[in-house]
Amino acid sequence: MAGEDFPSVGDALGGCVIASQPALAPTPALQNLKITRAPSLENLNTTPKDRTCWREKSLRRLFSLSKSNGLSKTEEAFEDNVRVSIVEESIECLRRNDLGGYTIPAHNLYPFQWNWDSAIVAAGWAVFDEARAWEELDTLFSGQWEDGMVPSIVFHKPSTTYFPGPEIWGLPGNPSRSTGITQPPVAAISARFLFEHTENVKLAEKKMTDLFPKILASHRWWYKARDPENKGVVAILHPWESGMDNSPSWDAAMQFPIDNLPPYERKDLHHVNASMRPTKDTYDHYLTLLYRFKAENFYDSEKLYWVSPFRMTDLCTNSILFRANRDLRWLAIKLGKDDVVKEIDEWLDRGFEGFRQLWDEKSGLYYCQDQLTGKLADAPTSAAFLPLFAGVASKDQAAKLVENLRRWLDNVPFGVPSTDPKDPRFEPLRYWRGPVWIIVNWMICNGLLHYGYDDIAQRIYDDSVALTSNAGLKEYFDPKTGEGCGGELFSWTAAMCLAWLDRPNAISIGHKMSGPKIHLEQDSTLPR
Ligand code: GLC
């Protein structure tokens, strides 16, 4: 497999993917933005230590250069009147959610360290405190299991505001240090971002040397425990593992009978309106899986693959794993670990093959697949666009995906909805069944730029700016009204503001895609 990087739009600017966009006419969402904040740069809440590094300088650059960067009048207005306070709020949000070496997603609702949240949050910290960014990944991997799995939640300190907590995953007298399931493996993507853009090479080399074998072990775990049949794509065994908990992609597969469950209390409903959360029936199914895994030797993750009544090929997990393999490969080459490049290349080669089964030519979309029935889940969700982020779609497939995406965006004022707004399962407020998630927007945008769809990437970027400007750092957003939903002062939304939306003039997490070239041939022969 060729070792060269795929040249991307952002390359020429050292990763300033968004800055490389031509200034386009503002989208409707941008034009309708009500500017309600008028903060000033002087109020930026950074410590003297922060100010000594380029990150502070680039925060300042953001404001002084924006006008000379060809931005439209409306965009200038953001920079001047709105985005300064979002930067300030985002930094404050991460500090507020920092419980000492790890960042919780949000107080009360999610009081522990979540796996993919933390990997994304590390990129946010990197904007103003590089050492703290590395620490986030260190604490996440302190929860890694011996077999290589990185759990979905690490329970560092007790909390009474979340269910199911450590005593459910373990036993009341012997609470577990973590859950027994995982989440999408973003760590390599984040580690590469930190390493590639470091100002402290010594620290980065030390941290990366420690982290590399741990991340590698986690990818090996995915293939060993979750692809024992060599499909090239890995399985999730619980909807929580996808990170898209109540996506309509799981509806059919979640029809298995509910077990006789011990009584339980939904603590999430104390914090968020029930209309924005999964239903009781969905929760009963989540807990049925949890208790079955526990009863069936929870800690033997290889056994779980064969006994779980829920086993899906998830597009989100597989797209992230594929992209993370590209980044792990890039890191391996940088660190002189050439011996593992071949192993990663094999994962990538097999991944290209595995993804083929998830494509539906008729609708021009990718779908998750139920591994137990072999059927594609027919739900059109935003995860369908994530193979662009992986760089696994062909040019032809990308064109069809973009056709669908344009249609979705024409049907709602704010994109990207997590389900096709014309689909009967679309629910604009209910979590992963309709709302917009900024992290998903970032992944889709990043993929679109690599495939050369700059205009639609700009549109999603503008929508993301408008949503966070109007509604603040909420967990997710109503695509019909732009209203913020779910948790308040949400860490990964803040991290995305810092590491993506507010960095048009500095680095952004949209680094170039490495590894095998994106499929450019219509006949989808394996790229070299
Ligand atoms: C919810 C989300 C999941 C996220 C977690 C913490 O469970 O569905 O993706 O990791 O909250 O933010």
PDB file of C-alpha atoms in Angstrom, residues 67 98 521:
ATOM      1  CA  LYS A  67     -11.464  41.155   8.276  1.00  0.00           C
ATOM      2  CA  ASP A  98     -12.607  19.624  34.541  1.00  0.00           C
ATOM      3  CA  GLU A 521     -12.380   5.228  -9.258  1.00  0.00           C
TER       4      GLU A 521
END
